[in-house]
């Protein structure tokens, strides 16, 4: 089975927004064993939309997925264009109206404005697809053995609609299945990783293997297409071989994130943590608390940007700051130790460094970071040097701190 | 003038690579006053490429930009397809050969492999465009007043080729220029915003206006195409009318971010800030310190997830927590006041709420947040209720806190 994606929106052609929905859809279609034969981006203009639809008829794809232009504002023309294209009247749908009412009452809004009520006007011939995150209804049409799905362009609305209602239908129709396992690594450059696994790649020619750098992580994607009746055994055995090859470079698989893996480790060992951040400015605490249930292990964070706050709040000694500077092994160590004691936590994690773009020196260049990790009487300091832009540096620093935490927690298991 | 972009490459349809060249080209074309009417992504397959070229002939664009598939490997079919499409022989080009030789000798490689020598085989009818960063030559064809440029898909090669050789030619030909202003708003839902400016949109038919929701912000893009000899006066007058209509809903223009606007306000008033975050887990501090130079105004942050840390670190009274709970006006107020005093800052900003997906109650449903803002003896508490997923909730809470800070700082000016 093949699919075509048509993304509608002037903003996608104006340079303001980057079209990202197609990337999501391509990957999801892959899971259903459906390959994407083309992606078109066109403006909010009926003629362009119709030309794109006709091109996909000529390409003879099985499924056409259209995103965008279903909203309530004047430049949203997709719904009207679809109605004309399939020769359908536009009518008021009670089903859609009730859904919109429920959405607003769930948000505590009792009455609908005209613009929201108008979202219940839909093509008579369309099968409606619920939008659980917004007011624009999804539309399904069938014509000459070809299915057309029209979805909103807002990613959070489109993704939920596709996952809940469209993907299951497509999976049932396509009898192919693609087994895909994603392996997540961090702390190893792409080129080093490639050298480590080159032999393994050559050995597994029947698998489709990709190395995907997603700063500051590198993923390895392993894919196998097969008839739906066969299992995933050969992918799994190749992946477990890879896991042995890479060892601690791998932090997780598929939906794992570095934060979720650390959360599992902390909960399993019943350990609590506190953070003392300088250069990462709260990013580590923010990432740790992105996980639901983090109040079980995250006790407290202190963001000490100034020397004054390092001294007064964290009890870092003035002598240390004078002798070694705020960006130093010694300061990182005291920060980690002290925040652990202050918060009565099992683990103290600290960062001090230079995120840039100013503030570097020959001895401590931009991108220098010291990470302190204090746990059960054992104190470690890690040092990294990495410089790109300020936001990348902050993220890289937080990644290295969390990764060292993961590796240390892994050590407890052994 | 209008342009169409065709990106060629199986990897762009496999879900592994994201197509980014079109975004670069759209923005560069805009500078030359050329609007992009469509983007197509097709596989490395002659039929698909030809169909995409024919569609752009039907669309009657002035310029067709094709990227990708010019390389030396077996799946690169764009050059051969272009030669066939324009009825051209493929010949050895001495000009291309010398350029490839120079590229390799500059890199210290004396002899060319066959695969590299073959990159000098090009369509006879094409005008060659130098590739300063690689071996694949760019190709230019003209047919029926339409220009076709074929460029490599590797961004670093394509971008240099486009900037150095193609953009100057297009700029000379187009005598238009496009003026674009982006207006950033936050705190107002898209539908409410639309109602406020509907009349203004209808009045300014000669402008191209888009409303772009970028949770939790909504942008308004105002664009005007004009002859290169005229200025941007009419866009600016329309925008200043819009600014009066929307007032405080607008936080900035073009490259402004909420964080950068607040940074300017704090620096201008020489004010310092400290944060006490519960439900936002460090996100507000992280956003404030995303700005280079934030150490000038950001003094300290405390992330107090547990009641214990609220009491011990922030001095929130146990009585308050018992009587009203940690998620309450009273707790938010004490948190903001106390962190300001502890950090000796001018401003204290606090959040306490329920990010979910668990922990809600009938009186305090998921998505409830209280924001405390303490400044110069004046204390304010703000309350919002918004529930999506945990990460969106955290971001929304941080956005509302920063927006209230912005509005309060704006009040000082008046």
Coordinates of C-alpha atoms in Angstrom, one line a residue, chain A residues 27 45 52 108 114 139 146 160 167 195 198 201 207 215 229 234 236 244 262 272 296 304 356 358 410:
Chain A
X27 CA 6.8 7.2 10.4
X45 CA -6.2 27.9 -2.1
X52 CA -2.6 18.2 -5.5
X108 CA -15.1 25.2 31.8
X114 CA -20.5 31.7 16.4
X139 CA -13.2 14.1 7.5
X146 CA -9.0 5.3 -2.5
X160 CA -4.2 12.2 18.4
X167 CA -3.9 4.4 12.0
X195 CA 32.9 2.3 13.9
X198 CA 30.0 -1.2 11.2
X201 CA 25.6 -3.5 10.1
X207 CA 17.5 -5.4 8.0
X215 CA 21.5 16.1 19.4
X229 CA 1.8 -13.3 10.4
X234 CA 15.0 -11.8 13.9
X236 CA 15.0 -8.8 18.4
X244 CA 26.0 -6.3 23.9
X262 CA 16.3 7.7 35.4
X272 CA 15.7 10.8 46.3
X296 CA 8.4 10.7 44.7
X304 CA 22.4 29.6 42.1
X356 CA 28.2 31.4 26.5
X358 CA 30.4 35.4 26.5
X410 CA 23.3 1.5 36.9

